[in-house]
Amino acid sequence: MRMPFTPLSGRIITVNPNPALDKTLVVDRFVKRGVVRVKEVYQYPSGKGINVSRAIARLGGSSIATGFLGGPIGMWIEESLKAEGIECDFVFVKSCTRTSTTVRCDEEGIEVHIVEPGEDIESDEVVELLRKVECLASANDIVVLSGSLPPGVPSDFYARCIDGVQAKGAIALLDASKEALIKALCSKPFLIKPNEEELAETLGKPCQSEQQIFDAIKMFMSEGISCVIISQGERGAIGGCEDGIWRAIPPRVEVVNTIGSGDAMLGGIAYALWRGLEFDEVLRWGVAAGTANVLVDGPCYFETSMAIEIYKAVKLERIL
């Protein structure tokens, strides 16, 4: 695969339009009505782009995290990220950063995610972040755009980011859904990473068979998207570029946590691209990082050694 940038020479920038304080409540039992007593509480700075930055750091890389933050939660997130060694350059807004809550009952195998949409972002704040993203990006950079858009942010936000950064010689990696993904496709990001559900939603039709997935990958590439990776959860991922289509199959592992696995995969992909690896190895690192994430509590807090061991066990199959 021909890289449109010089490996190891640029930076990785993650764009976080909708960060969150991610709180996990562990309970002994879960009931539909009545009192549920909490046994343990964990909280982390989160949101898809933030998780990507953490995954990159866990793999030995570095990134700059930008996006919207607001209120006491926003200040706590920035301080926590800096304590993790993640460089920050956020736009602080008038609204308060949201909280996402997970209720987990291990004994009953229950995991419920309660996701707040976020508060309204004002139009001048949207413009400020668009300008910041474009100013941060330069030739050879990798810009990761991921996550939902909070209220007030137009659905063409990612499309405008892609236009701005790729005009400066950076490449854009996109992990979005619904209208934000559909509009961004017209701007031809370098790479997209929908899951199977998001793929079907984007195409407006079921996409369940492997042949349907292969056809979708080839269609996106024919429209100017260089790399397409379809994540498949515990089954790994199928990805394609101009050199061909591969399947990456992870080893079987005991699942502790599922939050952030897609973000860990994108972090592995971004890190491998930054290193200038061939596409099949990019796919392999993505699946390794995503699998390592399920072994530990919290989004993308896996150890580097875990990811390396899983990377060695990931099976690659060339399909086309």
XYZ file of C-alpha atoms in Angstrom:
320
model
C 0.000 0.000 0.000
C 1.378 3.389 -0.973
C 1.367 5.736 1.999
C 0.448 9.368 1.204
C 2.811 10.518 3.962
C 6.257 9.863 5.387
C 6.070 7.318 8.255
C 7.241 8.373 11.729
C 7.577 12.021 10.672
C 4.164 13.415 11.611
C 1.911 13.460 14.639
C -1.324 11.707 15.527
C -4.173 14.065 16.432
C -7.435 12.776 17.905
C -10.583 14.880 17.573
C -13.138 14.435 20.370
C -16.406 16.296 19.719
C -18.270 14.487 22.512
C -16.001 13.368 25.395
C -17.436 11.941 28.586
C -16.746 11.008 32.153
C -17.177 7.242 31.919
C -18.496 5.787 35.174
C -18.836 2.030 35.749
C -20.998 0.741 38.600
C -20.403 -2.904 39.544
C -23.351 -4.539 41.327
C -23.992 -7.951 42.902
C -27.414 -8.300 41.351
C -29.523 -6.377 38.864
C -33.284 -5.860 39.259
C -35.749 -4.006 37.040
C -37.514 -2.466 40.034
C -36.228 -1.798 43.525
C -32.858 -0.924 45.022
C -29.619 -1.954 43.323
C -26.625 -1.570 45.620
C -23.264 -0.688 44.099
C -20.250 -2.782 45.089
C -17.525 -0.928 43.179
C -17.267 2.346 41.253
C -14.725 3.159 38.531
C -14.503 6.395 36.598
C -12.329 7.366 33.653
C -11.907 10.196 31.157
C -13.473 8.783 28.031
C -15.190 9.371 24.719
C -14.098 7.607 21.552
C -11.220 9.883 20.559
C -9.865 10.021 24.101
C -9.876 6.226 24.212
C -7.980 6.189 20.905
C -5.328 8.504 22.381
C -4.979 6.221 25.398
C -4.631 3.126 23.206
C -1.911 4.831 21.155
C -0.060 5.698 24.368
C -0.381 2.109 25.619
C 1.209 0.876 22.388
C 4.166 3.219 22.822
C 3.056 6.113 20.644
C 1.887 9.636 21.374
C -0.917 11.899 20.239
C -2.540 15.266 20.771
C -6.164 15.180 21.937
C -8.472 18.024 20.982
C -12.229 18.526 21.035
C -14.854 20.110 23.286
C -14.649 20.126 27.088
C -16.712 22.094 29.579
C -17.426 22.589 33.266
C -15.839 20.783 36.229
C -16.023 17.413 34.450
C -14.179 18.871 31.465
C -11.438 20.252 33.709
C -11.122 16.874 35.453
C -10.837 15.076 32.109
C -8.046 17.355 30.907
C -6.118 17.021 34.183
C -6.521 13.234 34.121
C -5.328 12.957 30.518
C -2.267 15.077 31.245
C -1.516 12.811 34.220
C -1.586 9.882 31.758
C 0.963 11.681 29.576
C -1.513 12.580 26.823
C -1.007 16.042 25.328
C -4.187 18.148 25.279
C -5.366 21.146 23.259
C -9.121 21.352 23.830
C -11.700 24.054 23.170
C -13.448 24.877 26.454
C -17.155 25.553 25.972
C -20.007 26.968 28.039
C -21.847 23.660 28.387
C -20.771 20.863 30.724
C -19.139 17.656 29.501
C -21.484 14.660 29.765
C -21.354 11.508 31.888
C -21.798 7.989 30.501
C -22.723 5.278 32.998
C -22.302 1.513 32.744
C -24.022 -0.847 35.175
C -22.314 -4.236 35.277
C -23.354 -7.422 37.054
C -20.679 -10.045 36.434
C -22.555 -12.910 38.110
C -25.579 -12.459 35.832
C -23.600 -11.470 32.738
C -25.387 -8.119 32.498
C -23.787 -4.935 31.156
C -26.021 -1.909 30.519
C -24.687 1.317 28.974
C -26.531 4.564 29.776
C -25.232 7.206 27.367
C -26.061 10.911 27.683
C -26.209 12.874 24.397
C -24.221 15.837 25.698
C -25.284 19.470 26.035
C -25.618 22.031 23.236
C -22.475 23.393 21.613
C -22.755 26.950 20.269
C -22.010 27.775 16.623
C -18.985 29.943 17.410
C -17.532 27.072 19.469
C -17.963 24.727 16.494
C -16.074 27.189 14.291
C -13.321 27.468 16.911
C -12.768 23.700 16.972
C -12.794 23.462 13.170
C -10.097 26.134 13.049
C -8.082 24.446 15.792
C -8.143 21.061 14.038
C -6.993 22.623 10.780
C -4.258 24.629 12.542
C -2.978 21.569 14.420
C -2.773 19.441 11.274
C 0.148 19.555 8.877
C 1.689 17.346 6.206
C 2.363 13.737 7.321
C -0.011 13.941 10.302
C -2.718 11.378 11.038
C -5.995 12.924 12.220
C -8.443 10.570 13.940
C -12.087 11.663 13.870
C -14.329 9.504 16.018
C -17.487 9.441 18.044
C -20.937 10.947 18.108
C -21.609 14.647 17.596
C -23.168 16.560 20.505
C -26.277 18.709 20.033
C -25.493 21.908 18.153
C -22.698 20.405 16.050
C -23.803 20.056 12.400
C -23.754 16.631 10.770
C -21.175 17.810 8.209
C -18.628 18.538 10.974
C -16.421 15.561 10.144
C -16.667 16.270 6.418
C -15.383 19.800 7.018
C -12.569 18.496 9.239
C -11.525 16.009 6.545
C -11.514 18.679 3.845
C -9.397 20.970 6.017
C -6.754 18.516 7.219
C -6.325 16.580 3.970
C -5.855 19.853 2.070
C -2.804 20.378 4.309
C -1.313 16.957 3.514
C -2.565 15.066 6.579
C -4.702 11.923 6.361
C -8.034 11.424 8.124
C -9.193 8.224 9.829
C -12.953 8.201 10.456
C -15.016 6.190 12.940
C -18.532 7.611 12.863
C -22.085 6.558 12.118
C -25.408 7.728 10.748
C -25.575 11.120 9.022
C -22.093 12.174 10.185
C -20.553 9.164 8.417
C -22.685 9.459 5.288
C -21.804 13.136 4.787
C -18.114 12.554 5.546
C -17.804 9.864 2.872
C -18.100 12.564 0.197
C -14.880 14.122 1.546
C -13.008 10.842 0.991
C -11.245 10.164 4.297
C -8.153 7.976 3.980
C -9.685 5.237 6.157
C -13.094 4.351 7.576
C -13.843 1.769 10.288
C -17.567 1.003 10.590
C -18.804 -2.072 12.386
C -21.258 -4.427 10.669
C -24.328 -2.643 12.033
C -23.023 0.787 10.968
C -22.127 -0.600 7.544
C -25.674 -1.881 6.966
C -27.117 1.396 8.223
C -24.902 3.402 5.859
C -25.714 1.235 2.848
C -29.409 1.101 3.704
C -29.536 -2.679 3.338
C -28.431 -5.821 5.198
C -24.746 -6.631 4.968
C -24.433 -9.996 6.670
C -22.634 -12.307 4.263
C -18.914 -12.105 3.609
C -19.557 -11.439 -0.072
C -21.722 -8.447 0.835
C -18.911 -7.139 3.053
C -16.311 -7.652 0.296
C -18.559 -5.843 -2.188
C -19.041 -2.942 0.241
C -15.289 -2.608 0.798
C -14.658 -2.549 -2.951
C -17.446 -0.015 -3.472
C -16.026 2.399 -0.887
C -12.544 2.075 -2.388
C -13.913 2.756 -5.873
C -15.305 6.010 -4.484
C -11.871 7.192 -3.364
C -11.479 5.849 0.174
C -8.046 4.220 0.398
C -8.644 1.820 3.294
C -11.820 0.239 4.651
C -11.921 -1.859 7.823
C -15.126 -3.544 8.993
C -14.921 -4.481 12.673
C -16.688 -7.700 13.689
C -16.360 -7.802 17.467
C -14.965 -11.068 18.837
C -14.570 -12.368 15.251
C -11.960 -9.695 14.478
C -12.130 -7.585 11.334
C -12.100 -7.636 7.548
C -10.160 -4.888 5.815
C -9.166 -3.864 2.335
C -6.935 -1.461 0.442
C -5.603 -1.294 -3.121
C -3.373 -4.322 -2.400
C -6.205 -6.687 -1.466
C -8.633 -7.757 1.256
C -7.645 -9.568 4.474
C -9.338 -11.090 7.479
C -7.753 -10.808 10.951
C -8.946 -13.360 13.514
C -8.097 -12.827 17.208
C -7.408 -15.608 19.702
C -10.167 -16.590 22.130
C -9.871 -14.674 25.403
C -11.895 -14.224 28.578
C -13.895 -11.005 28.300
C -13.764 -8.664 31.304
C -14.901 -5.441 29.640
C -16.238 -4.479 26.222
C -16.196 -0.685 26.560
C -13.696 0.939 24.209
C -12.718 -2.111 22.155
C -13.544 -0.411 18.856
C -11.564 2.619 19.987
C -8.611 0.424 20.953
C -8.769 -1.093 17.468
C -8.670 2.370 15.888
C -5.760 3.318 18.153
C -3.859 0.235 16.998
C -4.624 1.111 13.377
C -3.459 4.717 13.774
C -0.274 3.659 15.567
C 0.590 1.048 12.915
C -0.072 3.516 10.090
C 2.153 6.090 11.804
C 4.910 3.459 11.871
C 4.454 2.919 8.127
C 3.481 -0.760 8.332
C 1.852 -2.616 5.449
C -1.940 -2.780 5.482
C -2.210 -6.395 6.650
C -0.023 -5.521 9.648
C -2.122 -2.409 10.297
C -5.197 -4.637 10.432
C -3.398 -7.121 12.678
C -2.349 -4.438 15.185
C -5.877 -3.033 15.219
C -7.402 -6.406 16.087
C -4.671 -7.069 18.671
C -5.325 -3.777 20.484
C -9.094 -4.246 20.341
C -8.765 -7.729 21.819
C -6.320 -6.611 24.520
C -8.902 -4.070 25.639
C -11.438 -6.731 26.673
C -8.986 -8.211 29.184
C -9.019 -5.243 31.581
C -11.456 -2.891 33.296
C -11.732 0.556 31.768
C -11.479 1.729 28.157
C -8.038 1.147 26.615
C -6.127 0.573 29.857
C -4.499 -2.616 28.545
C -0.783 -3.256 29.049
C 1.583 -3.061 26.074
C 2.741 -6.630 26.735
C -0.862 -7.873 26.430
C -1.264 -6.306 23.004
C 2.069 -7.721 21.815
C 1.196 -11.266 22.907
C -2.215 -11.073 21.256
C -0.668 -9.569 18.109
C 1.491 -12.687 17.802
C -1.624 -14.873 18.051
C -3.803 -12.959 15.561
C -4.314 -14.996 12.378
C -4.204 -13.193 9.039
C -5.942 -14.602 5.981
C -5.720 -13.014 2.558
C -9.147 -13.190 0.935
C -8.739 -11.300 -2.347
